[in-house]
PDB file of C-alpha atoms in Angstrom:
ATOM      1  CA  MET A   1      -6.884  -5.051 -28.103  1.00 35.00           C
ATOM      2  CA  SER A   2     -10.463  -6.092 -27.618  1.00 44.00           C
ATOM      3  CA  GLU A   3     -13.337  -3.868 -26.565  1.00 64.00           C
ATOM      4  CA  TYR A   4     -12.992  -5.401 -23.106  1.00 68.00           C
ATOM      5  CA  SER A   5      -9.520  -4.438 -22.020  1.00 74.00           C
ATOM      6  CA  PHE A   6      -8.258  -4.183 -18.475  1.00 96.00           C
ATOM      7  CA  LYS A   7      -5.033  -2.532 -17.320  1.00 97.00           C
ATOM      8  CA  TYR A   8      -3.633  -5.769 -15.908  1.00 98.00           C
ATOM      9  CA  HIS A   9      -5.355  -8.143 -18.350  1.00 97.00           C
ATOM     10  CA  PRO A  10      -5.387  -6.327 -21.705  1.00 96.00           C
ATOM     11  CA  ASP A  11      -7.007  -8.997 -23.888  1.00 94.00           C
ATOM     12  CA  PRO A  12      -9.197 -11.338 -21.833  1.00 95.00           C
ATOM     13  CA  LEU A  13     -10.937 -12.690 -24.947  1.00 94.00           C
ATOM     14  CA  LYS A  14      -7.588 -13.816 -26.364  1.00 94.00           C
ATOM     15  CA  THR A  15      -6.585 -15.449 -23.063  1.00 94.00           C
ATOM     16  CA  ARG A  16     -10.050 -17.032 -22.807  1.00 94.00           C
ATOM     17  CA  ALA A  17     -10.801 -15.410 -19.443  1.00 95.00           C
ATOM     18  CA  PHE A  18     -13.929 -14.281 -21.309  1.00 96.00           C
ATOM     19  CA  LEU A  19     -15.865 -16.415 -23.755  1.00 95.00           C
ATOM     20  CA  ASN A  20     -18.340 -15.215 -26.351  1.00 95.00           C
ATOM     21  CA  ASP A  21     -19.837 -18.473 -27.622  1.00 94.00           C
ATOM     22  CA  LYS A  22     -23.349 -18.128 -26.147  1.00 96.00           C
ATOM     23  CA  LYS A  23     -25.673 -15.773 -24.328  1.00 96.00           C
ATOM     24  CA  MET A  24     -25.568 -15.884 -20.539  1.00 96.00           C
ATOM     25  CA  THR A  25     -27.207 -13.926 -17.734  1.00 97.00           C
ATOM     26  CA  CYS A  26     -24.826 -12.024 -15.492  1.00 97.00           C
ATOM     27  CA  GLY A  27     -25.177 -13.113 -11.879  1.00 96.00           C
ATOM     28  CA  CYS A  28     -24.405  -9.587 -10.706  1.00 97.00           C
ATOM     29  CA  CYS A  29     -26.498  -7.196 -12.833  1.00 97.00           C
ATOM     30  CA  GLY A  30     -29.001  -9.735 -14.209  1.00 97.00           C
ATOM     31  CA  LYS A  31     -28.512  -8.564 -17.792  1.00 97.00           C
ATOM     32  CA  GLU A  32     -28.004 -10.902 -20.725  1.00 97.00           C
ATOM     33  CA  THR A  33     -24.451 -10.838 -22.063  1.00 96.00           C
ATOM     34  CA  GLY A  34     -22.737 -12.361 -25.051  1.00 95.00           C
ATOM     35  CA  ILE A  35     -19.342 -12.101 -23.342  1.00 96.00           C
ATOM     36  CA  TYR A  36     -18.929 -13.778 -19.980  1.00 96.00           C
ATOM     37  CA  TYR A  37     -16.163 -14.493 -17.495  1.00 96.00           C
ATOM     38  CA  THR A  38     -14.734 -18.016 -17.148  1.00 87.00           C
ATOM     39  CA  GLY A  39     -11.799 -17.422 -14.809  1.00 90.00           C
ATOM     40  CA  PRO A  40     -11.409 -17.737 -11.055  1.00 93.00           C
ATOM     41  CA  PHE A  41     -13.633 -15.778  -8.690  1.00 95.00           C
ATOM     42  CA  TYR A  42     -13.107 -16.313  -4.980  1.00 95.00           C
ATOM     43  CA  SER A  43     -16.397 -15.838  -3.170  1.00 96.00           C
ATOM     44  CA  ILE A  44     -18.571 -17.712  -0.702  1.00 95.00           C
ATOM     45  CA  GLU A  45     -21.359 -17.670  -3.296  1.00 93.00           C
ATOM     46  CA  ASN A  46     -21.077 -19.787  -6.421  1.00 92.00           C
ATOM     47  CA  VAL A  47     -21.497 -17.343  -9.309  1.00 93.00           C
ATOM     48  CA  ASP A  48     -21.974 -18.928 -12.742  1.00 89.00           C
ATOM     49  CA  CYS A  49     -21.588 -15.865 -14.937  1.00 95.00           C
ATOM     50  CA  LEU A  50     -20.187 -12.358 -14.682  1.00 97.00           C
ATOM     51  CA  CYS A  51     -20.189  -9.760 -17.438  1.00 97.00           C
ATOM     52  CA  PRO A  52     -17.160  -7.574 -18.222  1.00 97.00           C
ATOM     53  CA  ASP A  53     -18.948  -4.401 -17.064  1.00 96.00           C
ATOM     54  CA  CYS A  54     -19.640  -5.786 -13.576  1.00 97.00           C
ATOM     55  CA  ILE A  55     -16.007  -6.850 -13.268  1.00 97.00           C
ATOM     56  CA  ALA A  56     -14.602  -3.524 -14.530  1.00 96.00           C
ATOM     57  CA  SER A  57     -16.833  -1.427 -12.256  1.00 96.00           C
ATOM     58  CA  GLY A  58     -16.091  -3.537  -9.189  1.00 97.00           C
ATOM     59  CA  ALA A  59     -19.809  -4.293  -8.774  1.00 97.00           C
ATOM     60  CA  ALA A  60     -19.280  -8.073  -8.903  1.00 98.00           C
ATOM     61  CA  ALA A  61     -16.544  -8.077  -6.252  1.00 98.00           C
ATOM     62  CA  GLU A  62     -18.619  -5.784  -4.041  1.00 98.00           C
ATOM     63  CA  LYS A  63     -21.927  -7.640  -4.423  1.00 98.00           C
ATOM     64  CA  PHE A  64     -20.451 -11.082  -3.746  1.00 97.00           C
ATOM     65  CA  ASP A  65     -17.612  -9.951  -1.441  1.00 97.00           C
ATOM     66  CA  GLY A  66     -15.296 -11.662  -3.892  1.00 97.00           C
ATOM     67  CA  GLU A  67     -11.866 -11.414  -5.451  1.00 97.00           C
ATOM     68  CA  PHE A  68     -10.514 -12.305  -8.887  1.00 97.00           C
ATOM     69  CA  GLN A  69      -7.008 -12.833  -7.530  1.00 96.00           C
ATOM     70  CA  ASP A  70      -5.892 -13.967  -4.086  1.00 93.00           C
ATOM     71  CA  GLU A  71      -3.982 -11.029  -2.642  1.00 93.00           C
ATOM     72  CA  MET A  72      -1.609 -13.419  -0.877  1.00 93.00           C
ATOM     73  CA  SER A  73      -0.636 -14.838  -4.285  1.00 94.00           C
ATOM     74  CA  THR A  74       0.769 -11.636  -5.757  1.00 96.00           C
ATOM     75  CA  ASP A  75       4.023  -9.766  -5.703  1.00 94.00           C
ATOM     76  CA  GLN A  76       3.805  -6.716  -3.465  1.00 95.00           C
ATOM     77  CA  VAL A  77       3.392  -3.119  -4.666  1.00 98.00           C
ATOM     78  CA  SER A  78       3.391   0.040  -2.548  1.00 98.00           C
ATOM     79  CA  ASP A  79       0.079   1.526  -3.775  1.00 98.00           C
ATOM     80  CA  PRO A  80      -2.959  -0.211  -2.229  1.00 98.00           C
ATOM     81  CA  GLN A  81      -5.179   1.166  -5.031  1.00 98.00           C
ATOM     82  CA  LYS A  82      -3.248  -0.946  -7.544  1.00 98.00           C
ATOM     83  CA  THR A  83      -3.858  -4.045  -5.436  1.00 98.00           C
ATOM     84  CA  ASP A  84      -7.539  -3.138  -5.155  1.00 98.00           C
ATOM     85  CA  GLU A  85      -7.804  -2.802  -8.939  1.00 98.00           C
ATOM     86  CA  LEU A  86      -6.066  -6.136  -9.484  1.00 98.00           C
ATOM     87  CA  ILE A  87      -8.094  -8.208  -7.047  1.00 98.00           C
ATOM     88  CA  HIS A  88     -11.504  -6.498  -7.399  1.00 98.00           C
ATOM     89  CA  ARG A  89     -11.676  -5.156 -10.983  1.00 97.00           C
ATOM     90  CA  THR A  90      -9.378  -7.333 -13.099  1.00 98.00           C
ATOM     91  CA  PRO A  91     -10.319 -10.722 -14.556  1.00 97.00           C
ATOM     92  CA  GLY A  92      -7.969 -13.424 -13.349  1.00 96.00           C
ATOM     93  CA  TYR A  93      -6.377 -16.259 -15.249  1.00 95.00           C
ATOM     94  CA  CYS A  94      -6.607 -20.005 -14.758  1.00 90.00           C
ATOM     95  CA  GLY A  95      -3.535 -21.762 -13.471  1.00 85.00           C
ATOM     96  CA  TRP A  96      -2.860 -25.393 -12.855  1.00 80.00           C
ATOM     97  CA  GLN A  97      -2.502 -24.827  -9.116  1.00 79.00           C
ATOM     98  CA  GLN A  98      -2.653 -21.419  -7.418  1.00 81.00           C
ATOM     99  CA  GLU A  99      -2.459 -18.444  -9.771  1.00 90.00           C
ATOM    100  CA  TYR A 100       0.251 -15.900  -8.966  1.00 93.00           C
ATOM    101  CA  TRP A 101       0.375 -12.321 -10.283  1.00 96.00           C
ATOM    102  CA  LEU A 102       3.768 -10.770 -10.948  1.00 95.00           C
ATOM    103  CA  ALA A 103       4.751  -7.152 -10.391  1.00 96.00           C
ATOM    104  CA  HIS A 104       7.652  -5.041 -11.636  1.00 95.00           C
ATOM    105  CA  CYS A 105       8.505  -1.334 -11.399  1.00 97.00           C
ATOM    106  CA  ASP A 106       6.225  -1.163  -8.321  1.00 98.00           C
ATOM    107  CA  ASP A 107       3.107  -2.052 -10.333  1.00 98.00           C
ATOM    108  CA  TYR A 108       1.411  -5.253 -11.361  1.00 98.00           C
ATOM    109  CA  CYS A 109       2.320  -6.628 -14.752  1.00 98.00           C
ATOM    110  CA  ALA A 110      -0.157  -7.253 -17.558  1.00 98.00           C
ATOM    111  CA  PHE A 111      -1.110 -10.892 -18.080  1.00 98.00           C
ATOM    112  CA  LEU A 112      -0.604 -11.735 -21.779  1.00 97.00           C
ATOM    113  CA  GLY A 113      -1.523 -15.410 -21.902  1.00 97.00           C
ATOM    114  CA  TYR A 114      -0.317 -18.996 -21.854  1.00 96.00           C
ATOM    115  CA  TYR A 115       2.947 -19.837 -23.656  1.00 95.00           C
ATOM    116  CA  THR A 116       5.235 -22.821 -24.143  1.00 94.00           C
ATOM    117  CA  TRP A 117       8.996 -22.337 -24.587  1.00 93.00           C
ATOM    118  CA  THR A 118       8.589 -22.945 -28.320  1.00 95.00           C
ATOM    119  CA  GLN A 119       6.006 -20.166 -28.538  1.00 96.00           C
ATOM    120  CA  LEU A 120       8.284 -17.831 -26.585  1.00 95.00           C
ATOM    121  CA  GLU A 121      11.053 -18.563 -29.107  1.00 95.00           C
ATOM    122  CA  GLU A 122       8.689 -18.016 -32.050  1.00 96.00           C
ATOM    123  CA  THR A 123       7.610 -14.624 -30.696  1.00 95.00           C
ATOM    124  CA  GLY A 124      11.211 -13.585 -30.004  1.00 95.00           C
ATOM    125  CA  ILE A 125      10.650 -13.339 -26.238  1.00 94.00           C
ATOM    126  CA  ALA A 126      12.656 -16.400 -25.112  1.00 93.00           C
ATOM    127  CA  LYS A 127      15.991 -14.571 -24.879  1.00 92.00           C
ATOM    128  CA  GLU A 128      14.420 -11.834 -22.775  1.00 92.00           C
ATOM    129  CA  ILE A 129      12.787 -14.445 -20.518  1.00 91.00           C
ATOM    130  CA  GLU A 130      16.227 -15.970 -19.991  1.00 88.00           C
ATOM    131  CA  GLU A 131      17.375 -12.561 -18.733  1.00 86.00           C
ATOM    132  CA  THR A 132      14.348 -11.844 -16.544  1.00 86.00           C
ATOM    133  CA  TYR A 133      13.539 -15.337 -15.248  1.00 81.00           C
ATOM    134  CA  ARG A 134      12.830 -15.338 -11.521  1.00 77.00           C
ATOM    135  CA  GLU A 135      13.883 -18.560  -9.837  1.00 72.00           C
ATOM    136  CA  ASP A 136      12.605 -17.159  -6.525  1.00 71.00           C
ATOM    137  CA  ILE A 137       8.971 -17.530  -7.590  1.00 72.00           C
ATOM    138  CA  CYS A 138       9.154 -20.603  -9.844  1.00 70.00           C
ATOM    139  CA  MET A 139      11.600 -22.519  -7.640  1.00 72.00           C
ATOM    140  CA  LEU A 140      13.435 -24.083 -10.596  1.00 74.00           C
ATOM    141  CA  ASP A 141      16.661 -23.083 -12.237  1.00 78.00           C
ATOM    142  CA  LEU A 142      16.339 -21.873 -15.809  1.00 80.00           C
ATOM    143  CA  SER A 143      17.392 -25.109 -17.515  1.00 82.00           C
ATOM    144  CA  ASP A 144      14.719 -27.051 -15.600  1.00 82.00           C
ATOM    145  CA  ALA A 145      12.201 -24.306 -16.358  1.00 83.00           C
ATOM    146  CA  LYS A 146      12.934 -24.497 -20.089  1.00 86.00           C
ATOM    147  CA  ASP A 147      12.555 -28.290 -19.996  1.00 87.00           C
ATOM    148  CA  TYR A 148       9.223 -27.921 -18.211  1.00 86.00           C
ATOM    149  CA  LEU A 149       7.998 -25.299 -20.693  1.00 89.00           C
ATOM    150  CA  LEU A 150       8.762 -27.496 -23.696  1.00 89.00           C
ATOM    151  CA  ASN A 151       5.661 -29.573 -22.901  1.00 88.00           C
ATOM    152  CA  ASN A 152       3.674 -27.222 -20.667  1.00 90.00           C
ATOM    153  CA  GLU A 153       2.453 -23.655 -20.750  1.00 92.00           C
ATOM    154  CA  GLY A 154       3.672 -20.865 -18.535  1.00 92.00           C
ATOM    155  CA  TYR A 155       1.909 -17.604 -17.745  1.00 94.00           C
ATOM    156  CA  LEU A 156       3.411 -14.650 -19.597  1.00 96.00           C
ATOM    157  CA  PHE A 157       3.409 -11.180 -18.051  1.00 97.00           C
ATOM    158  CA  LYS A 158       4.706  -7.828 -19.274  1.00 97.00           C
ATOM    159  CA  CYS A 159       5.742  -4.866 -17.132  1.00 97.00           C
ATOM    160  CA  LEU A 160       3.532  -1.867 -17.893  1.00 98.00           C
ATOM    161  CA  HIS A 161       6.394   0.563 -17.320  1.00 97.00           C
ATOM    162  CA  CYS A 162       9.666  -0.864 -18.652  1.00 95.00           C
ATOM    163  CA  GLY A 163       8.111  -3.413 -21.042  1.00 96.00           C
ATOM    164  CA  LYS A 164      10.096  -6.428 -19.803  1.00 94.00           C
ATOM    165  CA  HIS A 165       8.496  -9.861 -20.074  1.00 95.00           C
ATOM    166  CA  TYR A 166       8.325 -12.380 -17.237  1.00 94.00           C
ATOM    167  CA  ILE A 167       7.135 -15.975 -17.119  1.00 91.00           C
ATOM    168  CA  TYR A 168       5.512 -17.758 -14.208  1.00 91.00           C
ATOM    169  CA  PHE A 169       4.381 -21.356 -14.070  1.00 85.00           C
ATOM    170  CA  ASP A 170       3.198 -23.897 -11.593  1.00 80.00           C
ATOM    171  CA  PHE A 171       4.043 -27.546 -11.804  1.00 69.00           C
ATOM    172  CA  ASP A 172       3.316 -30.898 -10.216  1.00 59.00           C
TER     173      ASP A 172
END
């Protein structure tokens, strides 16, 4: 795991939610940072750069009255503090259409990255995905989903409690 790890997004450098290719000035704290956020941030203000510390502390969401994930585009959990952490202190991910955050065991899952079906097979996760696939959120049966994922990436999540993997994807 990287130095910048979040409960629901454990390796945002690997998923490219953060980049570290140049120095930027954080729009929240005004400090120069070598690691900056590139994912979605829903706010009235257009914010060019946010540092990991301002995201983790919630300062960015508070200052700009913003969210990193649309609460209406998440599975539901019973603890409002978990939802607050996800939408205000967790870097999001970039989807093709509207990002959706999965939950399992009454908690949000960790976002692991973007995967094709071939990559899921190579990592040994494909069989598990076949068992945990949720047609209710992807709106395709599994055979269509596998066909789609042969040429496109899905969004891989892992339950923080039971360790099961889930895939979500959006399509045209």
